[in-house]
mmCIF file with all atom_site columns, C-alpha atoms in Angstrom:
data_model
loop_
_atom_site.group_PDB
_atom_site.id
_atom_site.type_symbol
_atom_site.label_atom_id
_atom_site.label_alt_id
_atom_site.label_comp_id
_atom_site.label_asym_id
_atom_site.label_entity_id
_atom_site.label_seq_id
_atom_site.pdbx_PDB_ins_code
_atom_site.Cartn_x
_atom_site.Cartn_y
_atom_site.Cartn_z
_atom_site.occupancy
_atom_site.B_iso_or_equiv
_atom_site.pdbx_formal_charge
_atom_site.auth_seq_id
_atom_site.auth_comp_id
_atom_site.auth_asym_id
_atom_site.auth_atom_id
_atom_site.pdbx_PDB_model_num
ATOM 1   C CA . UNK N 1 1   ? 6.729   17.500  -7.794  1.00 94.00 ? 1   UNK N CA 1
ATOM 2   C CA . UNK N 1 2   ? 6.120   13.873  -6.896  1.00 97.00 ? 2   UNK N CA 1
ATOM 3   C CA . UNK N 1 3   ? 3.527   13.184  -4.377  1.00 97.00 ? 3   UNK N CA 1
ATOM 4   C CA . UNK N 1 4   ? 2.014   10.024  -2.849  1.00 98.00 ? 4   UNK N CA 1
ATOM 5   C CA . UNK N 1 5   ? -0.943  10.841  -0.443  1.00 98.00 ? 5   UNK N CA 1
ATOM 6   C CA . UNK N 1 6   ? -2.422  8.181   1.628   1.00 98.00 ? 6   UNK N CA 1
ATOM 7   C CA . UNK N 1 7   ? -5.819  8.231   3.209   1.00 98.00 ? 7   UNK N CA 1
ATOM 8   C CA . UNK N 1 8   ? -8.398  5.856   4.902   1.00 98.00 ? 8   UNK N CA 1
ATOM 9   C CA . UNK N 1 9   ? -6.552  4.894   8.040   1.00 97.00 ? 9   UNK N CA 1
ATOM 10  C CA . UNK N 1 10  ? -8.153  4.900   11.394  1.00 97.00 ? 10  UNK N CA 1
ATOM 11  C CA . UNK N 1 11  ? -9.249  2.894   14.397  1.00 98.00 ? 11  UNK N CA 1
ATOM 12  C CA . UNK N 1 12  ? -11.103 -0.325  13.768  1.00 98.00 ? 12  UNK N CA 1
ATOM 13  C CA . UNK N 1 13  ? -12.113 -3.286  15.940  1.00 98.00 ? 13  UNK N CA 1
ATOM 14  C CA . UNK N 1 14  ? -10.611 -6.684  15.501  1.00 98.00 ? 14  UNK N CA 1
ATOM 15  C CA . UNK N 1 15  ? -12.453 -8.557  12.694  1.00 98.00 ? 15  UNK N CA 1
ATOM 16  C CA . UNK N 1 16  ? -13.120 -5.160  10.995  1.00 98.00 ? 16  UNK N CA 1
ATOM 17  C CA . UNK N 1 17  ? -12.217 -3.690  7.553   1.00 98.00 ? 17  UNK N CA 1
ATOM 18  C CA . UNK N 1 18  ? -10.699 -0.670  6.259   1.00 98.00 ? 18  UNK N CA 1
ATOM 19  C CA . UNK N 1 19  ? -9.830  0.458   2.691   1.00 98.00 ? 19  UNK N CA 1
ATOM 20  C CA . UNK N 1 20  ? -6.617  2.626   2.205   1.00 98.00 ? 20  UNK N CA 1
ATOM 21  C CA . UNK N 1 21  ? -6.263  4.737   -0.781  1.00 98.00 ? 21  UNK N CA 1
ATOM 22  C CA . UNK N 1 22  ? -3.242  6.487   -2.267  1.00 98.00 ? 22  UNK N CA 1
ATOM 23  C CA . UNK N 1 23  ? -3.335  9.302   -4.746  1.00 98.00 ? 23  UNK N CA 1
ATOM 24  C CA . UNK N 1 24  ? -0.294  9.926   -6.922  1.00 98.00 ? 24  UNK N CA 1
ATOM 25  C CA . UNK N 1 25  ? 0.936   12.923  -8.846  1.00 97.00 ? 25  UNK N CA 1
ATOM 26  C CA . UNK N 1 26  ? 3.981   14.192  -10.487 1.00 97.00 ? 26  UNK N CA 1
ATOM 27  C CA . UNK N 1 27  ? 5.098   11.139  -12.436 1.00 96.00 ? 27  UNK N CA 1
ATOM 28  C CA . UNK N 1 28  ? 3.887   8.682   -15.053 1.00 96.00 ? 28  UNK N CA 1
ATOM 29  C CA . UNK N 1 29  ? 1.709   6.470   -12.766 1.00 97.00 ? 29  UNK N CA 1
ATOM 30  C CA . UNK N 1 30  ? 1.092   3.772   -15.195 1.00 96.00 ? 30  UNK N CA 1
ATOM 31  C CA . UNK N 1 31  ? 4.838   3.132   -15.650 1.00 96.00 ? 31  UNK N CA 1
ATOM 32  C CA . UNK N 1 32  ? 5.303   2.224   -12.047 1.00 97.00 ? 32  UNK N CA 1
ATOM 33  C CA . UNK N 1 33  ? 4.862   -0.870  -9.820  1.00 98.00 ? 33  UNK N CA 1
ATOM 34  C CA . UNK N 1 34  ? 2.865   0.092   -6.849  1.00 98.00 ? 34  UNK N CA 1
ATOM 35  C CA . UNK N 1 35  ? 3.435   -1.274  -3.436  1.00 98.00 ? 35  UNK N CA 1
ATOM 36  C CA . UNK N 1 36  ? 2.089   -0.992  0.098   1.00 98.00 ? 36  UNK N CA 1
ATOM 37  C CA . UNK N 1 37  ? 4.316   -1.286  3.184   1.00 98.00 ? 37  UNK N CA 1
ATOM 38  C CA . UNK N 1 38  ? 3.653   -1.040  6.780   1.00 98.00 ? 38  UNK N CA 1
ATOM 39  C CA . UNK N 1 39  ? 5.796   -0.230  9.948   1.00 98.00 ? 39  UNK N CA 1
ATOM 40  C CA . UNK N 1 40  ? 4.594   -1.233  13.371  1.00 97.00 ? 40  UNK N CA 1
ATOM 41  C CA . UNK N 1 41  ? 5.920   0.595   16.513  1.00 91.00 ? 41  UNK N CA 1
ATOM 42  C CA . UNK N 1 42  ? 9.479   -0.707  17.205  1.00 94.00 ? 42  UNK N CA 1
ATOM 43  C CA . UNK N 1 43  ? 9.574   -2.888  14.114  1.00 96.00 ? 43  UNK N CA 1
ATOM 44  C CA . UNK N 1 44  ? 11.168  -2.599  10.729  1.00 97.00 ? 44  UNK N CA 1
ATOM 45  C CA . UNK N 1 45  ? 9.311   -1.735  7.558   1.00 97.00 ? 45  UNK N CA 1
ATOM 46  C CA . UNK N 1 46  ? 7.352   -4.724  6.113   1.00 97.00 ? 46  UNK N CA 1
ATOM 47  C CA . UNK N 1 47  ? 6.076   -5.335  2.505   1.00 98.00 ? 47  UNK N CA 1
ATOM 48  C CA . UNK N 1 48  ? 2.327   -5.850  2.329   1.00 98.00 ? 48  UNK N CA 1
ATOM 49  C CA . UNK N 1 49  ? 1.329   -6.060  -1.343  1.00 98.00 ? 49  UNK N CA 1
ATOM 50  C CA . UNK N 1 50  ? 2.359   -5.197  -4.888  1.00 98.00 ? 50  UNK N CA 1
ATOM 51  C CA . UNK N 1 51  ? 0.621   -4.545  -8.075  1.00 98.00 ? 51  UNK N CA 1
ATOM 52  C CA . UNK N 1 52  ? 2.037   -4.434  -11.634 1.00 97.00 ? 52  UNK N CA 1
ATOM 53  C CA . UNK N 1 53  ? 1.881   -1.577  -14.101 1.00 94.00 ? 53  UNK N CA 1
ATOM 54  C CA . UNK N 1 54  ? -1.360  -2.793  -15.795 1.00 91.00 ? 54  UNK N CA 1
ATOM 55  C CA . UNK N 1 55  ? -2.919  -4.284  -12.586 1.00 88.00 ? 55  UNK N CA 1
ATOM 56  C CA . UNK N 1 56  ? -2.970  -7.813  -14.018 1.00 90.00 ? 56  UNK N CA 1
ATOM 57  C CA . UNK N 1 57  ? -0.588  -9.182  -11.441 1.00 96.00 ? 57  UNK N CA 1
ATOM 58  C CA . UNK N 1 58  ? -0.550  -8.867  -7.818  1.00 97.00 ? 58  UNK N CA 1
ATOM 59  C CA . UNK N 1 59  ? 1.463   -10.384 -4.896  1.00 97.00 ? 59  UNK N CA 1
ATOM 60  C CA . UNK N 1 60  ? 1.032   -10.303 -1.082  1.00 97.00 ? 60  UNK N CA 1
ATOM 61  C CA . UNK N 1 61  ? 3.123   -10.946 2.080   1.00 97.00 ? 61  UNK N CA 1
ATOM 62  C CA . UNK N 1 62  ? 2.454   -14.344 3.590   1.00 95.00 ? 62  UNK N CA 1
ATOM 63  C CA . UNK N 1 63  ? 0.854   -12.709 6.611   1.00 93.00 ? 63  UNK N CA 1
ATOM 64  C CA . UNK N 1 64  ? -1.975  -11.397 4.513   1.00 92.00 ? 64  UNK N CA 1
ATOM 65  C CA . UNK N 1 65  ? -3.518  -14.793 4.048   1.00 85.00 ? 65  UNK N CA 1
ATOM 66  C CA . UNK N 1 66  ? -6.238  -13.700 1.647   1.00 91.00 ? 66  UNK N CA 1
ATOM 67  C CA . UNK N 1 67  ? -7.402  -10.916 3.790   1.00 97.00 ? 67  UNK N CA 1
ATOM 68  C CA . UNK N 1 68  ? -6.134  -7.917  1.798   1.00 98.00 ? 68  UNK N CA 1
ATOM 69  C CA . UNK N 1 69  ? -6.663  -6.872  -1.805  1.00 98.00 ? 69  UNK N CA 1
ATOM 70  C CA . UNK N 1 70  ? -4.583  -4.412  -3.743  1.00 98.00 ? 70  UNK N CA 1
ATOM 71  C CA . UNK N 1 71  ? -5.957  -2.569  -6.848  1.00 98.00 ? 71  UNK N CA 1
ATOM 72  C CA . UNK N 1 72  ? -4.961  0.393   -8.941  1.00 98.00 ? 72  UNK N CA 1
ATOM 73  C CA . UNK N 1 73  ? -6.807  2.762   -11.269 1.00 97.00 ? 73  UNK N CA 1
ATOM 74  C CA . UNK N 1 74  ? -4.372  4.153   -13.934 1.00 97.00 ? 74  UNK N CA 1
ATOM 75  C CA . UNK N 1 75  ? -6.979  6.737   -15.044 1.00 97.00 ? 75  UNK N CA 1
ATOM 76  C CA . UNK N 1 76  ? -7.133  8.270   -11.664 1.00 97.00 ? 76  UNK N CA 1
ATOM 77  C CA . UNK N 1 77  ? -3.602  7.624   -10.442 1.00 98.00 ? 77  UNK N CA 1
ATOM 78  C CA . UNK N 1 78  ? -4.739  5.762   -7.319  1.00 98.00 ? 78  UNK N CA 1
ATOM 79  C CA . UNK N 1 79  ? -3.882  2.584   -5.640  1.00 98.00 ? 79  UNK N CA 1
ATOM 80  C CA . UNK N 1 80  ? -6.187  0.997   -2.992  1.00 98.00 ? 80  UNK N CA 1
ATOM 81  C CA . UNK N 1 81  ? -5.631  -1.523  -0.267  1.00 98.00 ? 81  UNK N CA 1
ATOM 82  C CA . UNK N 1 82  ? -8.791  -3.362  0.993   1.00 98.00 ? 82  UNK N CA 1
ATOM 83  C CA . UNK N 1 83  ? -8.163  -4.930  4.346   1.00 98.00 ? 83  UNK N CA 1
ATOM 84  C CA . UNK N 1 84  ? -10.460 -7.323  5.886   1.00 98.00 ? 84  UNK N CA 1
ATOM 85  C CA . UNK N 1 85  ? -10.491 -9.312  9.044   1.00 98.00 ? 85  UNK N CA 1
ATOM 86  C CA . UNK N 1 86  ? -8.004  -6.841  10.583  1.00 98.00 ? 86  UNK N CA 1
ATOM 87  C CA . UNK N 1 87  ? -6.158  -8.046  13.734  1.00 97.00 ? 87  UNK N CA 1
ATOM 88  C CA . UNK N 1 88  ? -4.323  -6.159  16.354  1.00 97.00 ? 88  UNK N CA 1
ATOM 89  C CA . UNK N 1 89  ? -1.074  -7.263  14.911  1.00 96.00 ? 89  UNK N CA 1
ATOM 90  C CA . UNK N 1 90  ? -1.987  -5.347  11.744  1.00 97.00 ? 90  UNK N CA 1
ATOM 91  C CA . UNK N 1 91  ? -1.675  -2.065  13.742  1.00 98.00 ? 91  UNK N CA 1
ATOM 92  C CA . UNK N 1 92  ? 0.988   -0.029  11.852  1.00 98.00 ? 92  UNK N CA 1
ATOM 93  C CA . UNK N 1 93  ? 1.534   2.881   9.622   1.00 98.00 ? 93  UNK N CA 1
ATOM 94  C CA . UNK N 1 94  ? 0.661   1.986   6.119   1.00 98.00 ? 94  UNK N CA 1
ATOM 95  C CA . UNK N 1 95  ? 2.419   3.689   3.231   1.00 98.00 ? 95  UNK N CA 1
ATOM 96  C CA . UNK N 1 96  ? 2.284   3.451   -0.505  1.00 98.00 ? 96  UNK N CA 1
ATOM 97  C CA . UNK N 1 97  ? 5.381   3.153   -2.711  1.00 98.00 ? 97  UNK N CA 1
ATOM 98  C CA . UNK N 1 98  ? 5.924   3.605   -6.454  1.00 98.00 ? 98  UNK N CA 1
ATOM 99  C CA . UNK N 1 99  ? 8.921   2.002   -8.074  1.00 97.00 ? 99  UNK N CA 1
ATOM 100 C CA . UNK N 1 100 ? 10.124  1.809   -11.545 1.00 96.00 ? 100 UNK N CA 1
ATOM 101 C CA . UNK N 1 101 ? 13.329  0.415   -13.228 1.00 94.00 ? 101 UNK N CA 1
ATOM 102 C CA . UNK N 1 102 ? 15.476  1.554   -16.104 1.00 85.00 ? 102 UNK N CA 1
ATOM 103 C CA . UNK N 1 103 ? 15.990  4.058   -14.864 1.00 93.00 ? 103 UNK N CA 1
ATOM 104 C CA . UNK N 1 104 ? 15.449  3.311   -11.188 1.00 96.00 ? 104 UNK N CA 1
ATOM 105 C CA . UNK N 1 105 ? 13.119  5.577   -9.546  1.00 96.00 ? 105 UNK N CA 1
ATOM 106 C CA . UNK N 1 106 ? 11.559  5.016   -6.053  1.00 97.00 ? 106 UNK N CA 1
ATOM 107 C CA . UNK N 1 107 ? 8.873   7.122   -4.356  1.00 98.00 ? 107 UNK N CA 1
ATOM 108 C CA . UNK N 1 108 ? 7.259   6.894   -0.906  1.00 98.00 ? 108 UNK N CA 1
ATOM 109 C CA . UNK N 1 109 ? 4.231   8.458   0.705   1.00 98.00 ? 109 UNK N CA 1
ATOM 110 C CA . UNK N 1 110 ? 4.241   9.430   4.328   1.00 97.00 ? 110 UNK N CA 1
ATOM 111 C CA . UNK N 1 111 ? 1.663   6.778   5.424   1.00 97.00 ? 111 UNK N CA 1
ATOM 112 C CA . UNK N 1 112 ? -1.635  6.588   7.207   1.00 98.00 ? 112 UNK N CA 1
ATOM 113 C CA . UNK N 1 113 ? -2.116  4.955   10.663  1.00 98.00 ? 113 UNK N CA 1
ATOM 114 C CA . UNK N 1 114 ? -4.064  1.901   11.071  1.00 98.00 ? 114 UNK N CA 1
ATOM 115 C CA . UNK N 1 115 ? -5.003  0.877   14.595  1.00 98.00 ? 115 UNK N CA 1
ATOM 116 C CA . UNK N 1 116 ? -6.793  -2.327  15.457  1.00 98.00 ? 116 UNK N CA 1
ATOM 117 C CA . UNK N 1 117 ? -8.158  -2.417  18.985  1.00 97.00 ? 117 UNK N CA 1
ATOM 118 C CA . UNK N 1 118 ? -11.254 -3.242  20.972  1.00 95.00 ? 118 UNK N CA 1
#
């Protein structure tokens, strides 16, 4: 059974930091590209960051502006997102995603709430 379980969300003040983690099971983790997405209230799903299979290549949404870092541990089947200098506009449900091609497979976690407020 495929599972992606996020943790680490919570309430943080503007300028603060959080580290999100996603634990995967039920599939060959190292064969998948890992992504973080977010969805704010009343808005569509937004891509945050991606990391390739071996972890040697990462990419981020323009709004990240050097504040977030994605990493993965293929020995523990985990992917993390370190978020610094959080702002109220970062408030959203953050979810991890695993995607592979040939054949195409796509798995999503349920997400963890991040709230940035004073």
